[in-house]
Structure formats: structure tokens, C-alpha cells
CSV table of C-alpha atoms in Angstrom, one decimal:
chain,number,residue,atom,x,y,z
N,1,UNK,CA,0.2,-3.0,20.3
N,2,UNK,CA,0.4,-2.9,16.6
N,3,UNK,CA,2.5,-5.7,14.7
N,4,UNK,CA,4.4,-3.0,12.8
N,5,UNK,CA,5.4,0.1,14.3
N,6,UNK,CA,7.0,3.2,12.9
N,7,UNK,CA,8.7,6.3,14.4
N,8,UNK,CA,8.7,9.1,14.2
N,9,UNK,CA,5.0,9.6,13.1
N,10,UNK,CA,5.9,13.0,11.7
N,11,UNK,CA,9.3,14.5,10.9
N,12,UNK,CA,10.1,18.0,9.5
N,13,UNK,CA,13.7,18.7,8.5
N,14,UNK,CA,15.8,21.2,6.3
N,15,UNK,CA,16.9,20.6,3.0
N,16,UNK,CA,20.3,18.7,3.1
N,17,UNK,CA,19.8,16.9,6.4
N,18,UNK,CA,20.3,13.1,6.9
N,19,UNK,CA,16.9,11.6,7.6
N,20,UNK,CA,16.3,8.3,9.4
N,21,UNK,CA,12.8,6.7,9.8
N,22,UNK,CA,12.7,3.6,12.1
N,23,UNK,CA,10.3,0.5,11.9
N,24,UNK,CA,9.9,-2.3,14.5
N,25,UNK,CA,7.9,-5.2,14.1
N,26,UNK,CA,6.7,-8.0,16.5
N,27,UNK,CA,6.0,-11.0,14.2
N,28,UNK,CA,8.0,-13.5,12.0
N,29,UNK,CA,8.5,-12.1,8.7
N,30,UNK,CA,9.7,-13.4,5.3
N,31,UNK,CA,10.6,-9.8,4.0
N,32,UNK,CA,10.2,-6.2,4.9
N,33,UNK,CA,9.2,-3.6,2.6
N,34,UNK,CA,9.6,0.2,2.6
N,35,UNK,CA,7.1,2.1,0.4
N,36,UNK,CA,6.6,5.9,-0.4
N,37,UNK,CA,3.3,7.6,-0.7
N,38,UNK,CA,2.8,11.0,-2.1
N,39,UNK,CA,-0.2,13.2,-1.6
N,40,UNK,CA,-2.9,12.1,-3.9
N,41,UNK,CA,-2.5,8.3,-2.9
N,42,UNK,CA,-0.1,6.9,-5.3
N,43,UNK,CA,2.3,4.2,-3.8
N,44,UNK,CA,5.7,3.3,-4.8
N,45,UNK,CA,7.7,0.4,-3.7
N,46,UNK,CA,11.2,1.5,-2.7
N,47,UNK,CA,12.7,-1.7,-1.2
N,48,UNK,CA,12.0,-5.2,-0.3
N,49,UNK,CA,14.6,-6.8,1.9
N,50,UNK,CA,15.0,-9.9,4.1
N,51,UNK,CA,18.6,-9.2,5.4
N,52,UNK,CA,21.5,-6.8,5.3
N,53,UNK,CA,21.2,-3.5,3.5
N,54,UNK,CA,20.1,-2.1,0.2
N,55,UNK,CA,20.8,1.2,-1.5
N,56,UNK,CA,19.2,2.9,-4.2
N,57,UNK,CA,20.5,6.5,-4.9
N,58,UNK,CA,20.0,8.6,-1.8
N,59,UNK,CA,17.9,6.0,0.0
N,60,UNK,CA,19.3,3.4,2.1
N,61,UNK,CA,17.4,0.5,3.9
N,62,UNK,CA,18.8,-1.7,6.5
N,63,UNK,CA,17.2,-4.5,8.5
N,64,UNK,CA,18.3,-6.3,11.7
N,65,UNK,CA,16.4,-9.6,11.7
N,66,UNK,CA,17.3,-10.6,15.3
N,67,UNK,CA,16.4,-7.2,16.6
N,68,UNK,CA,13.2,-7.0,14.4
N,69,UNK,CA,14.2,-3.6,13.4
N,70,UNK,CA,14.7,-1.8,10.2
N,71,UNK,CA,15.7,1.8,9.2
N,72,UNK,CA,15.3,3.8,6.0
N,73,UNK,CA,17.8,6.5,5.6
N,74,UNK,CA,17.9,9.5,3.2
N,75,UNK,CA,20.9,11.2,2.6
N,76,UNK,CA,21.1,14.9,1.3
N,77,UNK,CA,17.4,15.3,1.7
N,78,UNK,CA,15.5,17.2,-0.8
N,79,UNK,CA,12.0,19.0,-0.7
N,80,UNK,CA,11.0,16.4,-3.4
N,81,UNK,CA,11.6,13.6,-0.7
N,82,UNK,CA,8.5,15.0,1.1
N,83,UNK,CA,5.9,12.0,1.3
N,84,UNK,CA,4.7,9.4,3.8
N,85,UNK,CA,6.9,6.6,4.2
N,86,UNK,CA,5.4,3.4,5.0
N,87,UNK,CA,7.1,0.1,6.4
N,88,UNK,CA,5.1,-3.3,5.7
N,89,UNK,CA,6.2,-6.9,6.4
N,90,UNK,CA,5.1,-10.0,4.7
N,91,UNK,CA,4.8,-13.4,6.4
N,92,UNK,CA,4.5,-15.8,3.7
N,93,UNK,CA,5.5,-17.1,0.4
N,94,UNK,CA,3.6,-14.4,-1.1
N,95,UNK,CA,3.5,-10.7,0.1
N,96,UNK,CA,-0.1,-10.1,-0.6
N,97,UNK,CA,-1.0,-10.2,3.1
N,98,UNK,CA,1.3,-7.3,3.9
N,99,UNK,CA,1.1,-6.0,7.5
N,100,UNK,CA,1.3,-2.3,7.2
N,101,UNK,CA,2.8,0.3,9.5
N,102,UNK,CA,0.9,3.7,10.0
N,103,UNK,CA,3.5,5.7,8.1
N,104,UNK,CA,5.9,8.4,8.7
N,105,UNK,CA,5.0,11.9,7.3
N,106,UNK,CA,8.1,13.5,6.1
N,107,UNK,CA,8.4,17.0,5.2
N,108,UNK,CA,11.7,18.5,3.9
N,109,UNK,CA,11.7,22.4,3.9
N,110,UNK,CA,14.0,24.3,1.5
I,1,UNK,CA,1.9,5.0,-19.2
I,2,UNK,CA,2.1,1.3,-18.6
I,3,UNK,CA,1.6,1.5,-14.9
I,4,UNK,CA,-1.6,0.5,-12.8
I,5,UNK,CA,-4.5,2.9,-13.4
I,6,UNK,CA,-7.6,3.4,-11.6
I,7,UNK,CA,-10.8,5.1,-12.4
I,8,UNK,CA,-12.4,7.3,-11.1
I,9,UNK,CA,-9.8,9.1,-9.0
I,10,UNK,CA,-12.5,10.7,-6.9
I,11,UNK,CA,-16.1,9.7,-6.1
I,12,UNK,CA,-18.6,11.5,-3.9
I,13,UNK,CA,-21.7,9.7,-3.2
I,14,UNK,CA,-24.7,9.6,-0.8
I,15,UNK,CA,-25.2,7.1,1.9
I,16,UNK,CA,-27.1,4.0,0.5
I,17,UNK,CA,-26.0,4.4,-3.0
I,18,UNK,CA,-23.9,1.9,-4.9
I,19,UNK,CA,-20.4,2.7,-6.4
I,20,UNK,CA,-18.0,0.7,-8.6
I,21,UNK,CA,-14.4,1.3,-9.0
I,22,UNK,CA,-12.2,0.0,-11.8
I,23,UNK,CA,-8.5,-1.0,-11.8
I,24,UNK,CA,-6.4,-1.7,-14.9
I,25,UNK,CA,-3.1,-3.6,-13.7
I,26,UNK,CA,0.2,-3.6,-15.5
I,27,UNK,CA,-0.5,-5.7,-18.7
I,28,UNK,CA,1.9,-8.8,-17.9
I,29,UNK,CA,0.8,-9.0,-14.3
I,30,UNK,CA,-1.4,-11.9,-13.3
I,31,UNK,CA,-1.9,-10.9,-9.6
I,32,UNK,CA,-4.2,-8.1,-8.5
I,33,UNK,CA,-4.7,-6.7,-5.1
I,34,UNK,CA,-7.2,-4.3,-3.3
I,35,UNK,CA,-6.5,-2.3,-0.4
I,36,UNK,CA,-8.3,0.3,1.5
I,37,UNK,CA,-6.6,3.2,3.4
I,38,UNK,CA,-8.3,5.5,5.8
I,39,UNK,CA,-6.7,8.8,6.9
I,40,UNK,CA,-3.5,8.4,8.9
I,41,UNK,CA,-3.6,4.4,8.5
I,42,UNK,CA,-1.6,2.0,6.4
I,43,UNK,CA,-3.4,0.4,3.9
I,44,UNK,CA,-5.5,-2.6,4.8
I,45,UNK,CA,-5.7,-5.7,2.6
I,46,UNK,CA,-9.3,-6.4,1.2
I,47,UNK,CA,-9.0,-9.2,-1.6
I,48,UNK,CA,-6.5,-10.8,-3.9
I,49,UNK,CA,-6.9,-12.1,-7.5
I,50,UNK,CA,-4.6,-14.5,-9.3
I,51,UNK,CA,-5.8,-14.3,-13.0
I,52,UNK,CA,-9.5,-14.4,-12.7
I,53,UNK,CA,-9.5,-16.3,-9.6
I,54,UNK,CA,-10.3,-14.6,-6.3
I,55,UNK,CA,-8.0,-16.4,-4.0
I,56,UNK,CA,-8.4,-14.4,-0.7
I,57,UNK,CA,-10.8,-12.1,0.8
I,58,UNK,CA,-10.4,-10.2,4.0
I,59,UNK,CA,-12.7,-10.4,6.9
I,60,UNK,CA,-12.8,-6.6,6.6
I,61,UNK,CA,-14.8,-7.2,3.3
I,62,UNK,CA,-18.4,-7.3,4.3
I,63,UNK,CA,-21.1,-8.7,2.2
I,64,UNK,CA,-21.7,-5.2,0.7
I,65,UNK,CA,-18.3,-5.5,-1.1
I,66,UNK,CA,-17.8,-7.5,-4.0
I,67,UNK,CA,-14.8,-7.7,-6.4
I,68,UNK,CA,-14.4,-9.3,-9.9
I,69,UNK,CA,-11.6,-9.8,-12.4
I,70,UNK,CA,-13.7,-11.6,-15.2
I,71,UNK,CA,-11.1,-12.0,-17.8
I,72,UNK,CA,-7.9,-11.8,-15.7
I,73,UNK,CA,-7.2,-8.4,-16.7
I,74,UNK,CA,-8.9,-5.3,-15.3
I,75,UNK,CA,-10.8,-5.6,-12.0
I,76,UNK,CA,-13.9,-3.8,-10.4
I,77,UNK,CA,-14.7,-3.3,-6.9
I,78,UNK,CA,-18.3,-2.6,-6.1
I,79,UNK,CA,-19.6,-1.2,-2.7
I,80,UNK,CA,-23.4,-1.6,-2.3
I,81,UNK,CA,-25.5,0.5,0.2
I,82,UNK,CA,-22.5,2.7,1.0
I,83,UNK,CA,-22.2,3.9,4.6
I,84,UNK,CA,-20.0,6.8,5.8
I,85,UNK,CA,-17.4,4.4,7.3
I,86,UNK,CA,-16.7,3.5,3.7
I,87,UNK,CA,-15.2,6.7,3.0
I,88,UNK,CA,-11.5,5.9,2.4
I,89,UNK,CA,-8.9,5.7,-0.3
I,90,UNK,CA,-9.2,2.4,-2.3
I,91,UNK,CA,-5.9,1.3,-3.8
I,92,UNK,CA,-5.2,-1.3,-6.4
I,93,UNK,CA,-2.0,-3.0,-7.0
I,94,UNK,CA,-0.7,-5.6,-9.3
I,95,UNK,CA,2.2,-8.0,-9.6
I,96,UNK,CA,3.7,-10.8,-11.5
I,97,UNK,CA,3.6,-14.4,-10.2
I,98,UNK,CA,6.5,-15.4,-8.2
I,99,UNK,CA,8.3,-15.5,-4.8
I,100,UNK,CA,8.0,-12.4,-2.9
I,101,UNK,CA,6.9,-10.3,-6.1
I,102,UNK,CA,6.9,-6.6,-5.8
I,103,UNK,CA,3.5,-5.0,-5.9
I,104,UNK,CA,3.1,-1.8,-8.1
I,105,UNK,CA,0.4,0.4,-7.1
I,106,UNK,CA,-2.1,2.6,-8.6
I,107,UNK,CA,-3.0,6.2,-7.7
I,108,UNK,CA,-6.1,5.2,-5.7
I,109,UNK,CA,-9.8,6.0,-5.7
I,110,UNK,CA,-10.7,8.5,-2.9
I,111,UNK,CA,-14.3,7.8,-1.8
I,112,UNK,CA,-16.3,10.2,0.1
I,113,UNK,CA,-19.8,9.1,1.4
I,114,UNK,CA,-22.0,11.9,2.6
């Protein structure tokens, strides 16, 4: 069993739909990260959180430490949101040893 | 553009050849990381520098892999005697020093070993 698991692996939705991507982890963590990877490889850090909820524009990330679960939500989805969304956790003081999920490939159709 | 840059963006080589990739981090960042990502998988940590010192090296990094950051600025990752299993996206990231620092990623170098 992977230490960080995401669901779903693939998600296709229509423009405007509310999107939820889930991440569960089985190890103790100091922080959880959500990252976005567009075709071609570039990775952008979206959120780093260790408790509660964070919001940036149409993106919302939540984490439940007791349940070892996090969700990434996208409101009013748009085709430009199409990307791979990756959940990763860090365990120590520094986050260089990130443990990565396999990613969720999101396609938003116009 | 003041982000992380990598060169080349794509590399095709024959098995057995040596390849070298370069990463230029964000200028004020003193931490630099190399990751490898194969299709359908999340990135795997390879190695990490703080300034010019290589502080951590993954067990994934065989003796054929070597990384340097001679002046604490840009870094190179060399793969000797490439194998088909080395085909992957090689990602570089940089961050500033501090607790739970955010890593900023470059666009990656996609390697194909024939």
C-alpha cells in the first residue's frame, strides 16, 4: 500500500462543475502539499497546510489530521484547470523528502 | 523570468551514452533538489543541496548518477552509461532556507534513452 494515495486517478468534468480530489496518507506528517503539474512537466506549488483549510482564488484545500485525509476543491472549474494535481506529504523539519502521491489527472471540458 | 530553469528541455540519447542536465535555481534560493518522475507516477526524490553541499542522496541514485553544485548556484546532474530505465522526466526545484520552505519547480528535462 502506498503511503500517499489519491483518488480518483482520472477525472473528467464539464466546465463550471465543482471538483473534489482526495488524498489519504498513512504516515505521520508535518505538512501536506498540493501541487499542480501541467503537460510538459512544470510543477507549481498550490498549498502547503498542516491543519484546517486554505483558500486561494477558486481553489480550496482542507486537511483532517485525525483522519489523515485532505481534499482539494476547485469551484467553477474551467478548461485551464486541466492538469495533474499531486498530493505530497513531508515528515520532518524540511520538506525535501516529500512523499508523493501518483497524481490525479483532471480534464475540464468546455 | 526569475523562476527555476532547466536545460535542455528534452534529450534523446542512445543507451550507454553519458548525459548532463543543468538547473538554474531562483537566485536567492540556497536549497536545490533533484527529482525523477516516470510516466504516471509522482516525482521521486534523488538528491538535495544546501548551498554547495550535497546533504542527502536517495538510495535510488545509483553510482552512475552524480550531481554537483560547485558554487552554490546552478547544479548539474550527470548520468553515465545511460540505460533505458533512466528514461524519465528529471525535475529540479529550489527553495530558500527555513522551516517548511516551499519548493519552486523548473519545467523539467525529459530524457529518452533508446
